[in-house]
Short mmCIF file of C-alpha atoms and ligand atoms in Angstrom, two decimals:
data_model
loop_
_atom_site.label_atom_id
_atom_site.label_comp_id
_atom_site.label_asym_id
_atom_site.label_seq_id
_atom_site.Cartn_x
_atom_site.Cartn_y
_atom_site.Cartn_z
CA MET A 28 111.65 90.05 87.99
CA ASN A 29 113.11 88.22 90.99
CA ILE A 30 114.84 90.49 93.47
CA LEU A 31 116.71 90.28 96.77
CA ILE A 32 116.81 93.31 99.01
CA MET A 33 119.68 93.39 101.46
CA GLY A 34 121.07 95.68 104.11
CA ALA A 35 121.73 95.80 107.84
CA PRO A 36 118.85 96.04 110.35
CA GLY A 37 117.43 99.57 110.03
CA SER A 38 118.58 100.08 106.44
CA GLY A 39 114.97 100.42 105.28
CA LYS A 40 114.47 97.03 103.61
CA GLY A 41 110.86 96.72 104.81
CA THR A 42 109.80 100.21 103.69
CA MET A 43 111.45 99.93 100.27
CA SER A 44 110.07 96.41 99.78
CA ARG A 45 106.52 97.64 100.32
CA LEU A 46 107.05 100.43 97.78
CA ILE A 47 108.57 98.07 95.19
CA SER A 48 105.76 95.60 95.70
CA GLU A 49 103.03 98.26 95.38
CA ASN A 50 104.56 100.02 92.39
CA PHE A 51 105.84 97.06 90.38
CA GLY A 52 103.35 94.37 91.44
CA ILE A 53 106.02 92.02 92.77
CA THR A 54 105.17 89.75 95.71
CA HIS A 55 107.01 90.77 98.88
CA VAL A 56 108.36 87.83 100.91
CA SER A 57 109.95 88.86 104.21
CA SER A 58 111.49 86.05 106.26
CA GLY A 59 111.20 88.22 109.41
CA ASP A 60 107.46 88.78 108.75
CA LEU A 61 106.97 85.04 108.13
CA PHE A 62 108.55 84.31 111.51
CA ARG A 63 106.59 87.05 113.31
CA GLN A 64 103.33 85.71 111.85
CA ASN A 65 104.23 82.18 113.01
CA ILE A 66 105.01 83.49 116.51
CA LYS A 67 101.68 85.36 116.59
CA ASP A 68 99.85 82.22 115.44
CA ASP A 69 101.74 80.14 118.01
CA THR A 70 102.82 77.54 115.42
CA PRO A 71 105.60 74.97 116.06
CA ILE A 72 107.94 77.02 113.79
CA GLY A 73 107.02 80.17 115.70
CA ASN A 74 107.85 78.48 118.97
CA GLN A 75 111.22 77.29 117.64
CA ALA A 76 112.08 80.72 116.25
CA ARG A 77 110.91 82.96 119.10
CA GLU A 78 113.88 82.57 121.39
CA PHE A 79 116.44 83.29 118.65
CA ILE A 80 114.57 86.31 117.36
CA GLU A 81 114.10 87.91 120.78
CA GLN A 82 117.83 87.66 121.44
CA GLY A 83 118.70 89.10 118.02
CA LEU A 84 120.21 85.79 116.89
CA LEU A 85 119.66 84.22 113.49
CA VAL A 86 117.11 81.40 113.37
CA PRO A 87 118.83 78.11 112.34
CA ASP A 88 119.30 77.73 108.60
CA ASP A 89 117.19 74.56 108.14
CA ILE A 90 114.05 76.13 109.67
CA THR A 91 114.57 79.36 107.74
CA ILE A 92 115.17 77.73 104.36
CA GLU A 93 112.06 75.56 104.76
CA ILE A 94 109.73 78.43 105.65
CA VAL A 95 110.96 80.61 102.76
CA LYS A 96 110.96 77.78 100.22
CA GLU A 97 107.35 76.95 101.03
CA ARG A 98 106.33 80.59 100.60
CA ILE A 99 108.21 81.02 97.30
CA LEU A 100 106.36 78.03 95.86
CA GLU A 101 102.98 79.70 96.36
CA PHE A 102 101.24 80.81 93.18
CA ASP A 103 101.56 84.58 93.81
CA CYS A 104 105.36 84.30 93.48
CA GLU A 105 105.18 82.82 89.99
CA GLN A 106 105.36 86.21 88.28
CA GLY A 107 108.25 87.38 90.44
CA PHE A 108 109.22 87.77 94.06
CA LEU A 109 111.06 90.22 96.23
CA LEU A 110 112.94 88.48 99.01
CA ASP A 111 113.54 90.66 102.06
CA GLY A 112 115.83 89.34 104.82
CA PHE A 113 116.69 86.06 103.10
CA PRO A 114 119.27 84.68 102.42
CA ARG A 115 121.29 85.96 105.35
CA THR A 116 124.09 83.37 105.51
CA SER A 117 126.31 81.73 102.87
CA PHE A 118 124.65 78.41 103.67
CA GLN A 119 121.22 79.91 102.93
CA ALA A 120 122.53 81.51 99.71
CA HIS A 121 123.84 78.17 98.45
CA ALA A 122 120.64 76.37 99.45
CA PHE A 123 118.70 79.06 97.65
CA GLU A 124 120.83 78.64 94.53
CA ARG A 125 119.58 75.06 94.36
CA ILE A 126 115.98 76.22 94.81
CA GLU A 127 116.44 78.89 92.08
CA LYS A 128 117.57 76.14 89.71
CA GLN A 129 114.80 73.74 90.73
CA ILE A 130 112.05 76.27 90.04
CA ASN A 131 113.95 77.92 87.17
CA ARG A 132 113.59 81.43 88.58
CA PRO A 133 117.03 82.97 89.01
CA ILE A 134 117.63 86.18 90.94
CA ASP A 135 117.91 89.12 88.51
CA LEU A 136 118.89 91.85 90.93
CA VAL A 137 120.23 92.33 94.48
CA ILE A 138 119.49 95.77 95.95
CA ASN A 139 121.96 96.49 98.74
CA LEU A 140 120.94 99.38 101.00
CA VAL A 141 123.98 101.09 102.51
CA VAL A 142 123.51 103.09 105.74
CA ASP A 143 126.09 104.12 108.35
CA ARG A 144 126.04 102.55 111.81
CA GLU A 145 125.05 105.61 113.83
CA LEU A 146 121.89 106.11 111.78
CA LEU A 147 121.04 102.36 111.89
CA VAL A 148 121.15 102.46 115.71
CA LYS A 149 118.89 105.55 115.83
CA ARG A 150 116.42 104.02 113.37
CA ILE A 151 116.16 100.70 115.21
CA THR A 152 116.31 101.65 118.89
CA GLY A 153 113.94 104.57 118.26
CA ARG A 154 111.37 102.49 116.34
CA ARG A 155 107.93 102.12 117.95
CA MET A 156 104.84 100.48 116.48
CA CYS A 157 101.10 100.72 117.09
CA PRO A 158 99.87 97.19 117.92
CA VAL A 159 96.47 97.97 116.39
CA CYS A 160 97.03 99.86 113.11
CA SER A 161 100.75 98.98 112.65
CA SER A 162 101.75 102.65 112.16
CA ILE A 163 105.48 103.08 112.68
CA TYR A 164 107.08 105.99 114.55
CA ASN A 165 110.60 106.82 115.62
CA ILE A 166 111.14 108.61 118.92
CA PHE A 167 114.22 110.41 117.49
CA LEU A 168 113.33 110.91 113.82
CA SER A 169 109.52 110.94 113.51
CA PRO A 170 107.95 110.97 117.00
CA PRO A 171 104.18 110.78 117.59
CA LYS A 172 102.39 114.00 118.62
CA VAL A 173 101.91 112.66 122.17
CA LYS A 174 104.80 110.69 123.64
CA GLY A 175 104.25 106.92 123.55
CA VAL A 176 100.82 107.09 121.93
CA CYS A 177 99.64 106.42 118.34
CA ASP A 178 98.44 109.59 116.52
CA LYS A 179 95.75 107.60 114.67
CA ASP A 180 94.03 105.56 117.40
CA GLY A 181 95.54 106.64 120.74
CA ARG A 182 96.93 103.16 121.54
CA THR A 183 100.14 102.75 123.53
CA LEU A 184 103.07 102.25 121.16
CA LEU A 185 105.24 99.16 121.53
CA GLN A 186 108.89 98.40 120.86
CA ARG A 187 109.77 95.14 119.08
CA PRO A 188 111.63 92.94 121.62
CA ASP A 189 114.56 92.67 119.18
CA ASP A 190 114.80 96.45 118.71
CA THR A 191 116.43 97.08 122.11
CA LEU A 192 120.06 98.23 122.08
CA GLU A 193 121.13 94.90 123.53
CA ALA A 194 119.42 92.78 120.85
CA LEU A 195 120.45 95.21 118.11
CA SER A 196 124.15 94.81 119.02
CA VAL A 197 123.76 91.06 118.49
CA ARG A 198 121.84 91.59 115.22
CA LEU A 199 124.54 93.91 113.86
CA GLU A 200 127.24 91.46 114.86
CA GLN A 201 125.37 88.64 113.11
CA TYR A 202 125.04 90.86 110.04
CA ASP A 203 128.80 91.59 109.97
CA THR A 204 129.74 87.94 110.51
CA HIS A 205 127.24 86.14 108.28
CA THR A 206 125.41 88.47 105.91
CA GLN A 207 128.02 90.99 104.78
CA PRO A 208 130.42 88.23 103.55
CA MET A 209 127.52 86.51 101.76
CA LEU A 210 127.04 89.60 99.61
CA GLU A 211 130.34 88.79 97.88
CA TYR A 212 128.74 85.66 96.49
CA TYR A 213 126.16 87.80 94.67
CA ARG A 214 128.76 90.43 93.70
CA GLU A 215 130.62 87.68 91.85
CA ARG A 216 127.42 87.03 89.88
CA GLY A 217 127.47 90.72 88.91
CA ILE A 218 123.91 91.44 90.04
CA VAL A 219 124.43 93.67 93.13
CA LYS A 220 123.46 97.36 93.01
CA ASP A 221 124.47 99.46 96.01
CA ILE A 222 121.95 102.11 96.95
CA ASP A 223 122.59 104.94 99.44
CA GLY A 224 119.89 104.26 102.05
CA SER A 225 120.74 107.09 104.41
CA GLY A 226 118.24 109.67 103.15
CA GLY A 227 114.53 109.87 103.85
CA VAL A 228 112.03 107.55 102.16
CA GLU A 229 111.64 109.74 99.03
CA PRO A 230 115.30 110.05 97.90
CA VAL A 231 115.99 106.36 98.55
CA TRP A 232 112.85 105.30 96.72
CA LYS A 233 113.73 107.57 93.76
CA GLN A 234 117.05 105.74 93.28
CA ILE A 235 115.40 102.31 93.42
CA LYS A 236 112.51 103.26 91.15
CA GLU A 237 114.87 104.66 88.51
CA LEU A 238 117.06 101.56 88.71
CA MET A 239 114.09 99.24 88.25
CA GLU A 240 112.64 101.30 85.41
CA ARG A 241 116.02 101.15 83.65
CA LEU A 242 116.20 97.36 84.10
CA ASN A 243 112.59 96.87 82.96
CA ALA A 244 113.29 98.92 79.83
CA GLN A 245 116.29 96.68 79.02
CA GLU A 246 114.24 93.47 79.27
P1 AMP B 20 113.97 91.09 110.14
O1 AMP B 20 112.56 91.51 110.29
O2 AMP B 20 114.37 90.77 108.72
O3 AMP B 20 114.93 92.06 110.79
O4 AMP B 20 114.13 89.69 110.91
C1 AMP B 20 113.87 89.62 112.30
C2 AMP B 20 114.56 88.41 112.88
O5 AMP B 20 114.06 87.22 112.27
C3 AMP B 20 116.08 88.36 112.67
O6 AMP B 20 116.79 89.13 113.64
C4 AMP B 20 116.33 86.87 112.84
O7 AMP B 20 116.27 86.48 114.19
C5 AMP B 20 115.10 86.26 112.15
N1 AMP B 20 115.38 86.06 110.71
C6 AMP B 20 114.78 86.68 109.66
N2 AMP B 20 115.28 86.25 108.49
C7 AMP B 20 116.23 85.34 108.80
C8 AMP B 20 117.14 84.55 108.03
N3 AMP B 20 117.17 84.63 106.69
N4 AMP B 20 117.96 83.70 108.69
C9 AMP B 20 117.93 83.58 110.03
N5 AMP B 20 117.12 84.32 110.82
C10 AMP B 20 116.29 85.19 110.23
#
């Protein structure tokens, strides 16, 4: 099955993608993770993308389409892929339609996580990560035992540069301008399922798991 997972920043795309991937054996492809890895590895793409990402802006379409296309063509995506964070603009969606046709792997399902703004802001601006073990905390919703320090290894927790309130305002604006309208394109194809993403991990996961089990049973 080929799936897109969509939703505003903080809607839980990353968490749900990991669960889908683990439980259904589908390869998770996150455009944001691809960029962050390129930045970490100091590649030319990473250097081009860094400035946009830190300001909360979208990386230009041509760079983004190229990096995702390359990843989708790898062998572990042959049995299905779960795209997280791509496409994010109508231009990307149309470019991806051509890729879908080229590789003959159409999107079967678009999971759209719906979360209200106030909660999105809390989830993103409160998010902190351990640079060593990658554990995620939230200073409002799931704080570490000791302020600013990872429970598992005692390292100082970090905030992603694009998780500040300033960068988040830009990211939300980009979402409203470019990504939200793009969803209509998939709605017209009749493959979008809206999921209430405002609960904790368990209730949101339950909805997605049941949806996917239903779809698998129909295949
Ligand atoms: P994410 O982890 O999905 O929130 O992505 C982090 C950042 O990477 C975004 O704020 C953008 O700057 C960039 N990015 C990720 N995916 C895309 C995309 N499909 N188009 C443009 N920029 C993207």
